Short mmCIF file of C-alpha atoms in Angstrom, two decimals:
data_model
loop_
_atom_site.label_atom_id
_atom_site.label_comp_id
_atom_site.label_asym_id
_atom_site.label_seq_id
_atom_site.Cartn_x
_atom_site.Cartn_y
_atom_site.Cartn_z
CA MET H 20 67.78 15.81 92.04
CA THR H 21 68.26 16.60 88.34
CA CYS H 22 66.23 15.52 85.36
CA SER H 23 68.85 12.94 84.41
CA GLU H 24 68.76 11.52 87.94
CA VAL H 25 65.00 11.25 87.66
CA GLN H 26 65.59 9.22 84.55
CA ARG H 27 67.63 6.72 86.53
CA VAL H 28 65.14 6.29 89.34
CA LEU H 29 62.07 6.28 87.13
CA PRO H 30 61.79 2.47 86.91
CA GLU H 31 61.88 2.19 90.72
CA MET H 32 59.34 4.97 91.03
CA MET H 33 56.99 3.23 88.61
CA ASP H 34 57.46 0.11 90.70
CA GLY H 35 55.95 1.97 93.63
CA ALA H 36 59.03 2.67 95.72
CA PRO H 37 58.64 6.05 97.47
CA ASN H 38 61.26 8.66 96.76
CA ASN H 39 60.99 12.01 98.50
CA GLU H 40 63.69 13.65 96.40
CA LEU H 41 61.93 12.59 93.26
CA GLN H 42 58.62 13.96 94.47
CA ALA H 43 60.28 17.24 95.33
CA HIS H 44 61.78 17.44 91.86
CA LEU H 45 58.49 16.60 90.19
CA GLU H 46 56.80 19.39 92.06
CA LYS H 47 59.31 21.86 90.68
CA CYS H 48 59.79 20.47 87.19
CA PRO H 49 56.70 20.54 84.94
CA ALA H 50 58.44 18.60 82.16
CA CYS H 51 59.34 15.65 84.36
CA SER H 52 56.00 15.83 86.11
CA ASP H 53 54.11 15.69 82.83
CA LEU H 54 56.14 12.77 81.60
CA VAL H 55 55.68 10.77 84.77
CA ALA H 56 51.96 11.54 84.73
CA GLU H 57 51.68 10.19 81.20
CA LEU H 58 53.58 7.04 82.09
CA GLU H 59 51.35 6.52 85.11
CA LEU H 60 48.32 7.03 82.90
CA ILE H 61 49.55 4.32 80.57
CA SER H 62 50.12 2.02 83.51
CA ILE H 63 46.68 2.66 85.00
CA GLU H 64 44.85 2.31 81.73
CA ALA H 65 46.73 -0.87 80.92
CA HIS H 66 45.30 -2.45 84.06
CA GLN H 67 41.80 -1.52 82.95
CA LEU H 68 42.30 -2.56 79.38
CA VAL H 69 41.31 -6.18 79.61
CA GLU H 70 38.27 -5.37 81.70
CA SER H 71 36.92 -2.74 79.40
CA ASN H 72 36.45 -2.11 75.72
CA GLU H 73 37.65 1.40 76.29
CA PRO H 74 39.86 3.23 75.59
CA SER H 75 40.56 2.50 71.98
CA PRO H 76 44.06 1.48 70.90
CA ARG H 77 44.08 4.78 69.08
CA VAL H 78 44.55 6.42 72.46
CA TRP H 79 47.77 4.53 73.04
CA LEU H 80 49.01 5.13 69.56
CA ALA H 81 48.19 8.79 69.98
CA ILE H 82 50.16 8.88 73.23
CA ALA H 83 53.11 7.17 71.58
CA ALA H 84 52.86 9.52 68.61
CA GLU H 85 52.67 12.53 70.90
CA LEU H 86 55.72 11.41 72.87
CA ARG H 87 57.54 10.70 69.65
CA SER H 88 56.66 14.04 68.15
CA GLU H 89 58.01 15.70 71.26
CA GLY H 90 61.22 13.74 70.93
CA LEU H 91 60.69 12.05 74.26
CA ILE H 92 61.03 8.47 73.17
CA ARG H 93 64.22 8.55 71.25
CA ASP H 94 66.31 9.50 74.15
CA PRO H 95 68.63 6.71 75.37
CA GLU H 96 72.10 7.76 76.36
CA ALA H 97 74.90 6.97 73.98
CA LYS H 98 77.49 4.43 74.85
CA PRO H 99 80.84 6.07 74.14
CA GLY H 100 82.71 4.72 71.18
CA ARG H 101 79.76 3.33 69.27
CA PRO H 102 78.05 5.05 66.39
CA VAL H 103 74.68 6.33 67.45
CA LEU H 104 72.46 8.20 65.07
CA VAL H 105 70.44 10.42 67.34
CA PRO H 106 72.33 13.18 69.11
CA THR H 107 72.71 12.76 72.83
CA GLU H 108 71.13 16.07 73.69
CA ARG H 109 67.78 14.72 72.54
CA ARG H 110 67.95 11.75 74.83
CA ARG H 111 66.51 12.34 78.20
CA TRP H 112 64.56 9.24 79.11
CA ASN H 113 65.99 5.77 78.79
CA ALA H 114 62.68 4.17 79.66
CA TRP H 115 60.68 6.01 77.02
CA TRP H 116 61.97 3.99 74.14
CA LEU H 117 59.73 1.26 75.49
CA VAL H 118 56.61 3.27 74.81
CA PRO H 119 56.13 1.99 71.22
CA VAL H 120 56.74 -1.51 72.55
CA ALA H 121 54.09 -0.81 75.14
CA ALA H 122 51.84 0.56 72.43
CA ALA H 123 52.24 -2.62 70.41
CA LEU H 124 51.55 -4.72 73.49
CA LEU H 125 48.55 -2.63 74.38
CA VAL H 126 47.12 -2.82 70.90
CA ALA H 127 47.57 -6.58 70.95
CA ALA H 128 46.05 -6.80 74.43
CA SER H 129 43.20 -4.51 73.56
CA TYR H 130 42.65 -6.51 70.41
CA VAL H 131 42.07 -9.55 72.57
CA GLY H 132 40.01 -7.57 75.04
CA MET H 133 37.98 -5.66 72.51
CA ARG H 134 37.30 -8.54 70.18
CA LYS H 135 33.73 -8.31 69.08
CA PRO H 136 31.71 -9.06 65.97
CA ALA H 137 32.46 -6.66 63.19
CA THR H 138 30.12 -3.73 62.91
CA GLN H 139 29.76 -4.52 59.25
CA ILE H 140 26.15 -4.41 58.23
CA ALA H 141 26.63 -7.76 56.62
CA GLU H 142 25.28 -10.56 58.70
CA LYS H 143 28.52 -12.39 58.53
CA PRO H 144 29.28 -15.04 61.11
CA ALA H 145 30.14 -13.48 64.44
CA VAL H 146 33.67 -13.85 65.65
CA VAL H 147 33.68 -16.76 68.01
CA ALA H 148 35.86 -16.46 71.06
CA PRO H 149 38.27 -19.36 71.24
CA ALA H 150 38.05 -21.81 74.07
CA ASN H 151 41.27 -20.53 75.56
CA ALA H 152 40.14 -16.90 75.70
CA PRO H 153 40.57 -16.63 79.48
CA ASP H 154 44.14 -17.78 79.08
CA LEU H 155 44.67 -15.07 76.54
CA ALA H 156 43.37 -12.45 78.92
CA ALA H 157 45.72 -13.75 81.55
CA GLN H 158 48.59 -13.57 79.09
CA SER H 159 47.61 -10.05 78.21
CA ASN H 160 47.61 -9.15 81.87
CA GLN H 161 51.06 -10.58 82.22
CA GLN H 162 52.21 -8.45 79.32
CA LYS H 163 51.12 -5.12 80.69
CA PRO H 164 53.84 -2.70 79.76
CA ALA H 165 54.27 -0.55 82.83
CA PRO H 166 55.21 -3.30 85.26
CA GLN H 167 57.67 -4.58 82.71
CA VAL H 168 59.20 -1.15 82.44
CA ALA H 169 59.53 -1.17 86.18
CA GLU H 170 60.86 -4.66 86.49
CA THR H 171 63.22 -4.85 83.57
CA LYS H 172 65.13 -2.57 81.29
CA ARG H 173 65.03 -4.75 78.21
CA PRO H 174 62.54 -4.97 75.34
CA VAL H 175 59.64 -7.25 76.11
CA PRO H 176 58.91 -9.82 73.44
CA ILE H 177 55.32 -9.89 72.31
CA ASP H 178 55.72 -12.97 70.19
CA ARG H 179 56.85 -16.18 71.78
CA SER H 180 58.68 -17.03 68.61
CA LEU H 181 60.99 -14.17 69.50
CA ASP H 182 62.37 -16.20 72.35
CA GLU H 183 63.77 -18.72 69.95
CA PRO H 184 67.54 -18.47 70.07
CA SER H 185 68.32 -18.84 66.39
CA VAL H 186 67.96 -15.66 64.36
CA SER H 187 68.13 -17.61 61.12
CA ALA H 188 65.40 -20.08 62.06
CA PRO H 189 62.27 -20.00 59.87
CA VAL H 190 59.98 -17.22 60.96
CA GLN H 191 56.75 -18.46 62.49
CA VAL H 192 53.65 -16.55 63.46
CA VAL H 193 53.02 -18.54 66.56
CA SER H 194 51.62 -16.27 69.21
CA THR H 195 48.01 -16.81 70.11
CA GLU H 196 47.28 -13.12 69.65
CA ASP H 197 48.73 -13.20 66.16
CA ARG H 198 46.69 -16.23 65.18
CA GLN H 199 43.53 -14.74 66.60
CA PHE H 200 44.22 -11.51 64.77
CA LEU H 201 44.71 -13.37 61.49
CA ASP H 202 41.60 -15.50 61.97
CA ASP H 203 39.49 -12.40 62.50
CA VAL H 204 40.90 -10.70 59.43
CA GLY H 205 40.34 -13.92 57.47
CA GLN H 206 36.66 -13.97 58.32
CA ARG H 207 36.31 -10.65 56.58
CA SER H 208 38.55 -11.38 53.64
CA PRO H 209 40.73 -14.45 53.01
CA ARG H 210 42.90 -12.48 50.63
CA MET H 211 43.55 -9.79 53.24
CA LYS H 212 44.38 -12.49 55.73
CA ALA H 213 47.14 -13.69 53.46
CA GLU H 214 48.43 -10.13 53.12
CA PHE H 215 48.36 -9.50 56.85
CA GLU H 216 49.99 -12.83 57.59
CA SER H 217 52.81 -12.11 55.19
CA GLN H 218 53.40 -8.70 56.75
CA LEU H 219 53.12 -10.04 60.28
CA ARG H 220 55.75 -12.65 59.56
CA ALA H 221 58.02 -9.95 58.23
CA VAL H 222 57.53 -7.69 61.23
CA ASN H 223 58.06 -10.54 63.70
CA SER H 224 61.24 -11.31 61.83
CA TYR H 225 62.40 -7.69 62.18
CA ILE H 226 61.66 -7.72 65.87
CA ARG H 227 63.52 -10.96 66.34
CA ASP H 228 66.53 -9.80 64.33
CA ALA H 229 66.79 -6.52 66.18
CA GLU H 230 66.24 -8.07 69.59
CA ALA H 231 68.84 -10.73 68.95
CA TYR H 232 71.31 -8.06 67.91
CA LEU H 233 70.42 -6.00 70.95
CA LYS H 234 70.89 -9.00 73.21
CA GLN H 235 74.40 -9.36 71.89
CA ASN H 236 75.03 -5.62 72.03
CA PRO H 237 72.99 -4.34 74.95
CA GLY H 238 74.51 -0.89 74.83
CA ASP H 239 73.79 -0.30 71.17
CA GLU H 240 71.22 2.47 71.01
CA ASP H 241 70.69 2.07 67.27
CA ALA H 242 69.72 -1.56 67.77
CA ARG H 243 67.28 -0.42 70.41
CA GLN H 244 65.79 2.06 68.00
CA HIS H 245 65.40 -0.64 65.37
CA VAL H 246 63.52 -2.76 67.92
CA MET H 247 61.35 0.24 68.63
CA ALA H 248 60.68 0.84 64.94
CA ALA H 249 59.73 -2.80 64.41
CA TYR H 250 57.29 -2.70 67.32
CA GLU H 251 55.79 0.48 65.91
CA GLN H 252 55.18 -1.40 62.68
CA LYS H 253 53.56 -4.26 64.53
CA ALA H 254 51.33 -1.83 66.41
CA MET H 255 50.37 -0.27 63.10
CA LEU H 256 49.54 -3.68 61.66
CA TYR H 257 47.23 -4.51 64.56
CA GLN H 258 45.62 -1.10 64.29
CA MET H 259 44.95 -1.65 60.60
CA ALA H 260 43.45 -5.04 61.36
CA LEU H 261 41.16 -3.49 63.95
CA ASN H 262 40.03 -0.93 61.42
CA HIS H 263 39.55 -3.67 58.87
CA ILE H 264 37.32 -5.92 60.95
CA GLN H 265 35.22 -3.23 62.62
CA MET X 11 15.01 -21.85 12.71
CA GLU X 12 15.89 -23.60 15.91
CA SER X 13 19.40 -22.20 15.69
CA MET X 14 18.07 -18.64 15.34
CA GLN X 15 15.87 -19.08 18.39
CA HIS X 16 18.83 -20.35 20.38
CA THR X 17 20.97 -17.40 19.32
CA ALA X 18 18.20 -14.95 20.20
CA ILE X 19 17.81 -16.44 23.66
CA VAL X 20 21.53 -16.30 24.32
CA GLY X 21 21.59 -12.73 23.08
CA LEU X 22 18.75 -11.72 25.37
CA VAL X 23 20.47 -13.29 28.34
CA VAL X 24 23.70 -11.45 27.58
CA VAL X 25 21.86 -8.14 27.18
CA ALA X 26 19.99 -8.74 30.43
CA CYS X 27 23.23 -9.48 32.25
CA LEU X 28 24.90 -6.38 30.86
CA ALA X 29 21.89 -4.24 31.74
CA SER X 30 21.87 -5.67 35.22
CA ALA X 31 25.56 -4.92 35.70
CA ALA X 32 25.09 -1.42 34.34
CA THR X 33 22.20 -0.61 36.63
CA ALA X 34 24.03 -2.04 39.66
CA GLU X 35 26.73 0.61 39.33
CA THR X 36 25.45 3.80 40.88
CA ARG X 37 26.89 7.29 40.76
CA ARG X 38 25.93 9.59 43.58
CA GLU X 39 26.89 13.19 44.17
CA TYR X 40 26.82 14.97 47.50
CA ARG X 41 27.38 18.67 48.17
CA TYR X 42 27.92 20.28 51.56
CA PRO X 43 28.82 23.91 52.21
CA VAL X 44 31.56 24.20 54.84
CA GLY X 45 33.38 26.95 56.68
CA PRO X 46 37.12 27.51 56.95
CA LYS X 47 39.32 24.62 58.07
CA ALA X 48 36.74 21.95 57.58
CA SER X 49 37.50 18.28 58.14
CA VAL X 50 36.58 15.51 55.74
CA THR X 51 36.91 11.80 56.40
CA VAL X 52 36.49 9.22 53.68
CA ASP X 53 36.59 5.61 54.76
CA THR X 54 36.01 2.86 52.27
CA GLU X 55 37.00 -0.75 52.62
CA TYR X 56 37.54 -1.20 48.92
CA GLY X 57 37.92 1.47 46.30
CA SER X 58 39.85 4.51 45.23
CA ILE X 59 39.86 7.94 46.85
CA SER X 60 40.94 11.01 44.94
CA VAL X 61 40.93 14.45 46.53
CA LYS X 62 41.42 17.72 44.69
CA PRO X 63 40.97 21.35 45.70
CA GLY X 64 37.94 23.31 44.63
CA THR X 65 37.34 27.00 44.22
CA THR X 66 34.26 27.28 46.41
CA ARG X 67 33.63 26.65 50.08
CA GLU X 68 31.86 23.46 49.30
CA VAL X 69 32.71 19.81 49.70
CA VAL X 70 31.65 17.83 46.66
CA VAL X 71 31.80 14.07 46.81
CA VAL X 72 31.09 11.90 43.80
CA ALA X 73 30.79 8.27 44.80
CA LEU X 74 30.70 5.42 42.34
CA ILE X 75 29.06 2.46 44.04
CA HIS X 76 29.87 -0.66 42.09
CA SER X 77 26.96 -2.79 43.25
CA ASP X 78 24.05 -2.91 45.62
CA LYS X 79 26.31 -4.77 48.05
CA ALA X 80 27.68 -1.51 49.39
CA LYS X 81 26.13 1.61 50.81
CA ILE X 82 27.40 4.94 52.04
CA ASP X 83 26.78 6.47 55.44
CA ILE X 84 27.28 10.20 55.72
CA SER X 85 27.47 12.22 58.88
CA GLN X 86 28.00 15.91 59.42
CA GLU X 87 28.85 17.63 62.66
CA GLY X 88 29.37 21.30 61.96
CA ASN X 89 32.46 21.58 59.82
CA ARG X 90 33.23 17.89 60.04
CA LEU X 91 32.04 15.51 57.35
CA GLU X 92 32.39 11.76 57.27
CA PHE X 93 31.71 9.45 54.35
CA GLU X 94 31.89 5.80 55.20
CA SER X 95 31.22 2.83 52.95
CA HIS X 96 29.52 -0.16 54.47
CA LEU X 97 29.51 -3.63 53.03
CA LEU X 98 26.29 -5.58 52.77
CA PRO X 99 25.97 -9.36 52.97
CA GLY X 100 27.85 -11.12 50.23
CA ALA X 101 30.04 -8.16 49.36
CA ASP X 102 33.56 -8.81 48.16
CA GLU X 103 36.35 -6.67 46.80
CA GLN X 104 34.56 -6.11 43.50
CA THR X 105 30.96 -5.76 44.61
CA GLY X 106 31.87 -3.87 47.78
CA ARG X 107 33.93 -1.34 45.93
CA VAL X 108 33.07 2.35 46.22
CA ASP X 109 35.23 4.90 44.42
CA TYR X 110 35.28 8.48 45.69
CA GLU X 111 36.17 11.67 43.87
CA VAL X 112 36.27 14.47 46.38
CA THR X 113 36.61 18.19 45.89
CA VAL X 114 37.29 20.31 48.96
CA PRO X 115 38.38 23.83 49.88
CA PRO X 116 42.20 23.76 49.99
CA ASP X 117 42.32 24.38 53.75
CA THR X 118 40.38 21.21 54.52
CA THR X 119 41.88 18.61 56.80
CA LEU X 120 41.70 15.16 55.26
CA ASN X 121 41.47 11.72 56.77
CA LEU X 122 41.44 9.05 54.08
CA HIS X 123 41.26 5.29 54.40
CA SER X 124 40.96 2.51 51.86
CA SER X 125 42.39 -0.98 52.09
CA ASN X 126 43.24 -1.35 48.44
CA GLY X 127 43.01 2.18 47.06
CA PRO X 128 44.56 3.85 45.22
CA ILE X 129 44.47 6.99 47.36
CA SER X 130 45.58 10.39 46.14
CA ALA X 131 45.43 13.97 47.36
CA GLU X 132 46.79 17.09 45.78
CA ARG X 133 47.09 20.84 46.35
CA ILE X 134 45.83 20.78 49.92
CA GLN X 135 47.18 23.22 52.49
CA ALA X 136 46.17 21.41 55.66
CA ASP X 137 46.70 18.18 57.57
CA VAL X 138 46.42 15.01 55.53
CA ALA X 139 46.24 11.57 57.15
CA VAL X 140 46.11 8.51 54.93
CA GLU X 141 45.92 4.85 55.76
CA GLY X 142 45.85 2.02 53.26
CA ALA X 143 46.86 -1.58 53.68
CA THR X 144 47.76 -2.47 50.12
CA ALA X 145 46.72 0.84 48.65
CA PRO X 146 49.23 2.88 46.70
CA VAL X 147 49.25 6.42 48.04
CA GLU X 148 50.17 9.56 46.14
CA ILE X 149 50.29 13.01 47.69
CA ARG X 150 51.22 15.98 45.61
CA SER X 151 51.69 19.70 46.23
CA VAL X 152 50.62 19.60 49.85
CA GLY X 153 52.03 21.74 52.61
CA HIS X 154 51.71 23.75 55.79
CA GLY X 155 50.34 20.85 57.79
CA HIS X 156 50.96 17.34 58.96
CA VAL X 157 51.17 14.59 56.39
CA HIS X 158 50.83 11.18 57.98
CA VAL X 159 50.76 8.08 55.80
CA LYS X 160 50.56 4.46 56.86
CA THR X 161 50.53 1.48 54.56
CA MET X 162 51.18 -2.18 54.93
CA LYS X 163 52.59 -2.75 51.45
CA GLY X 164 51.25 0.07 49.35
CA THR X 165 53.80 2.27 47.61
CA ILE X 166 53.89 5.82 48.95
CA THR X 167 54.81 8.76 46.74
CA LEU X 168 55.07 12.31 48.00
CA SER X 169 55.91 15.07 45.54
CA ASP X 170 56.33 18.77 46.12
CA VAL X 171 55.41 18.63 49.78
CA ARG X 172 56.68 21.75 51.54
CA SER X 173 56.75 23.08 55.09
CA ALA X 174 55.08 19.93 56.34
CA HIS X 175 55.52 17.59 59.26
CA VAL X 176 55.79 14.31 57.42
CA GLU X 177 55.50 10.95 59.14
CA ILE X 178 55.40 7.80 57.06
CA THR X 179 55.25 4.20 58.19
CA SER X 180 55.14 1.24 55.86
CA ILE X 181 56.08 -2.37 56.36
CA SER X 182 56.97 -3.37 52.84
CA GLY X 183 55.89 -0.50 50.63
CA ASP X 184 58.48 1.59 48.83
CA VAL X 185 58.54 5.26 49.76
CA HIS X 186 59.37 7.92 47.16
CA LEU X 187 59.93 11.47 48.33
CA ASN X 188 60.42 14.02 45.57
CA SER X 189 61.02 17.63 46.64
CA VAL X 190 59.78 17.02 50.14
CA SER X 191 60.88 19.33 52.91
CA GLY X 192 59.73 20.55 56.27
CA PRO X 193 60.65 20.83 59.91
CA LEU X 194 60.22 17.06 60.34
CA VAL X 195 60.34 14.35 57.71
CA GLN X 196 60.33 10.88 59.22
CA VAL X 197 60.06 7.58 57.39
CA ASN X 198 59.99 4.16 59.01
CA SER X 199 59.94 1.21 56.64
CA GLY X 200 60.57 -2.50 57.01
CA SER X 201 61.57 -4.05 53.71
CA GLY X 202 60.39 -1.15 51.57
CA ARG X 203 62.96 1.08 49.95
CA ILE X 204 63.21 4.79 50.63
CA TYR X 205 64.12 7.16 47.82
CA TYR X 206 64.64 10.83 48.49
CA ASP X 207 65.25 13.40 45.78
CA GLY X 208 65.48 16.98 46.94
CA ASP X 209 67.46 19.56 48.83
CA PHE X 210 66.49 18.64 52.40
CA GLY X 211 65.09 22.12 52.91
CA SER X 212 66.46 24.37 55.57
CA GLY X 213 66.44 23.68 59.27
CA GLY X 214 64.57 20.39 59.19
CA ASP X 215 65.07 17.01 60.79
CA TYR X 216 65.04 14.13 58.31
CA ASN X 217 65.03 10.67 59.77
CA PHE X 218 64.81 7.69 57.43
CA SER X 219 64.92 4.19 58.86
CA THR X 220 64.51 0.74 57.33
CA HIS X 221 65.04 -2.79 58.48
CA THR X 222 66.05 -4.59 55.28
CA GLY X 223 65.08 -1.94 52.76
CA ASP X 224 67.64 0.20 50.97
CA ILE X 225 67.83 3.95 51.33
CA GLU X 226 68.91 6.18 48.49
CA ALA X 227 69.13 9.93 48.77
CA LEU X 228 69.76 12.09 45.75
CA ILE X 229 70.66 15.56 46.88
CA ALA X 230 70.26 18.67 44.83
CA SER X 231 73.08 21.12 44.34
CA GLY X 232 72.85 23.84 46.90
CA ALA X 233 71.69 21.47 49.60
CA SER X 234 72.74 22.29 53.11
CA ALA X 235 72.64 19.41 55.53
CA ASP X 236 74.46 17.44 58.16
CA PHE X 237 74.42 13.76 57.20
CA THR X 238 74.68 10.73 59.44
CA ALA X 239 74.28 7.27 57.97
CA HIS X 240 74.63 3.87 59.57
CA SER X 241 73.66 0.40 58.47
CA MET X 242 74.25 -2.17 61.17
CA GLN X 243 74.60 -5.12 58.82
CA GLY X 244 74.46 -3.49 55.41
CA HIS X 245 76.70 -1.30 53.33
CA VAL X 246 76.78 2.47 53.14
CA GLN X 247 78.23 4.63 50.41
CA SER X 248 78.43 8.35 49.85
CA ASP X 249 79.19 9.61 46.36
CA VAL X 250 78.93 13.14 47.68
CA PRO X 251 82.02 14.84 49.06
CA LEU X 252 81.15 15.45 52.69
CA LYS X 253 82.99 17.89 54.85
CA PRO X 254 84.11 16.11 58.00
CA LYS X 255 82.59 17.33 61.17
CA GLU X 256 84.90 19.22 63.46
CA ASN X 257 83.82 17.25 66.49
CA ASN X 258 83.00 13.77 65.41
CA ARG X 259 81.63 12.07 68.46
CA PHE X 260 81.84 8.62 66.95
CA PRO X 261 84.44 6.76 64.94
CA VAL X 262 83.50 6.07 61.35
CA GLU X 263 82.98 2.38 60.61
CA VAL X 264 84.19 2.10 57.04
CA GLY X 265 81.45 0.69 54.85
CA ARG X 266 78.94 0.76 57.68
CA SER X 267 78.61 4.44 58.46
CA PHE X 268 79.52 7.91 57.32
CA PHE X 269 79.17 11.38 58.74
CA GLY X 270 79.70 14.81 57.28
CA THR X 271 78.17 18.02 56.10
CA VAL X 272 77.23 19.68 52.86
CA GLY X 273 76.92 23.45 52.71
CA LYS X 274 76.17 25.07 56.04
CA ALA X 275 74.47 22.01 57.49
CA ALA X 276 71.12 23.73 57.82
CA SER X 277 69.18 20.49 58.13
CA GLU X 278 70.00 17.29 59.92
CA VAL X 279 69.66 14.06 57.96
CA ILE X 280 69.83 10.67 59.63
CA LEU X 281 69.76 7.58 57.46
CA LYS X 282 69.79 4.25 59.21
CA SER X 283 69.10 0.68 58.32
CA PHE X 284 69.43 -2.63 60.08
CA SER X 285 70.65 -4.59 57.07
CA GLY X 286 69.76 -2.50 54.02
CA LYS X 287 72.13 -0.50 51.86
CA ILE X 288 72.40 3.25 52.18
CA ARG X 289 73.62 5.43 49.38
CA LEU X 290 73.98 9.19 49.12
CA LYS X 291 74.28 10.62 45.64
CA GLN X 292 74.51 14.05 44.05
CA ARG X 293 71.82 14.92 41.56
#
């Protein structure tokens, strides 16, 4: 089995299906072995995320950044005949482009899981968990990235508004996580809430645009990279909010 | 007589208020000797951060605390120093503001955070990480390290940054890169524009991406780079005569993409946008 074949069977492997050839290859190939180990780590930690305040979202962002810096998450194969901006030789792992999406999901999930009163010395009102918090945890569980990587090969929407069919429809910040995130920021600073809300609307709009384009052009690797970039921005926004309220 | 008394009272009140405001603003100076490759973190919710190099192996931090609604926590672990502003009850953007002027040895790694800034660093030869939501960020004459900048809407300006791994992410802030080069220069922006003015160095990977923002690259004479540009829903234009590649893997979509080289194609430059305009110009 070659590295490119590993790439094809990776989703099944992450789904738990045994593959002797794959195991044999992983034993001989440190690069593939390391990558699979990191993906498994993400999967395992994602399961623990809702139950624990640790690890910090920084860990996931660091993993994504590390993979990105190594060129491992801009690797989808080019569809012949379409302009693609990253040379094919850099693309080794189709599934890895989902890592920033996973990072964004994990940051959002950890945001829900880690929500706690700000460590600000000020005795400001503590953040009150909404009545539907258990539902949110369940939603976060459903949005764990690794199983989605295993089950599907398409970007996973984090915002329910992204499922709306019309690209030109007014952009709404409708997901529960987004609202919770904005409420928490607003408790610290109403002005910053307005700023974050404006940026969040923009990023959700980018995600929706790019995903709609990708849905129409599933083989377009540039569209996939734009989805990835938009999710990276959303992850960054959540990270900034976490820093802001803690 | 009554009028004079009234005026005197008003005057006293004004003087008292001014005196109170003046005394509430506190200037503090901290000095810490450090060894080579120290690390300094400055984290303030509101306020400016300015970092400059010093000539001694000492970290000097001058903090201007604008009211008694903010305080500074300092921690030191060996060569690692952290200055963190904390807000006290009732603090807002004005009263919670703490401005920092920092002087460090030039080989000091920096980690700077302020929501509203501005944030600036200059003449540092080490890693620099900056995060600011609405803060404008300016980095000048930095090199030989990683330069990572993240803003929500703050404008980012990098000038004379050499031999650096540059990674910039902004959602709506414009990004200006003047004479920036290194093995990796990567910019990801949403609606913010990206301006590049320089020669794209030698042997680097330059990857600029926007969603709706425009990208404009002004290349210096003598540049040597392999250019690839593609806007999925926007327009692209090259005013620079590009030498066609011998083995073009992809067909050129007129008005949507262009490919070609300048000089010996020492660096690779990828410009891509979802719906923004891309323009390549000669300086």
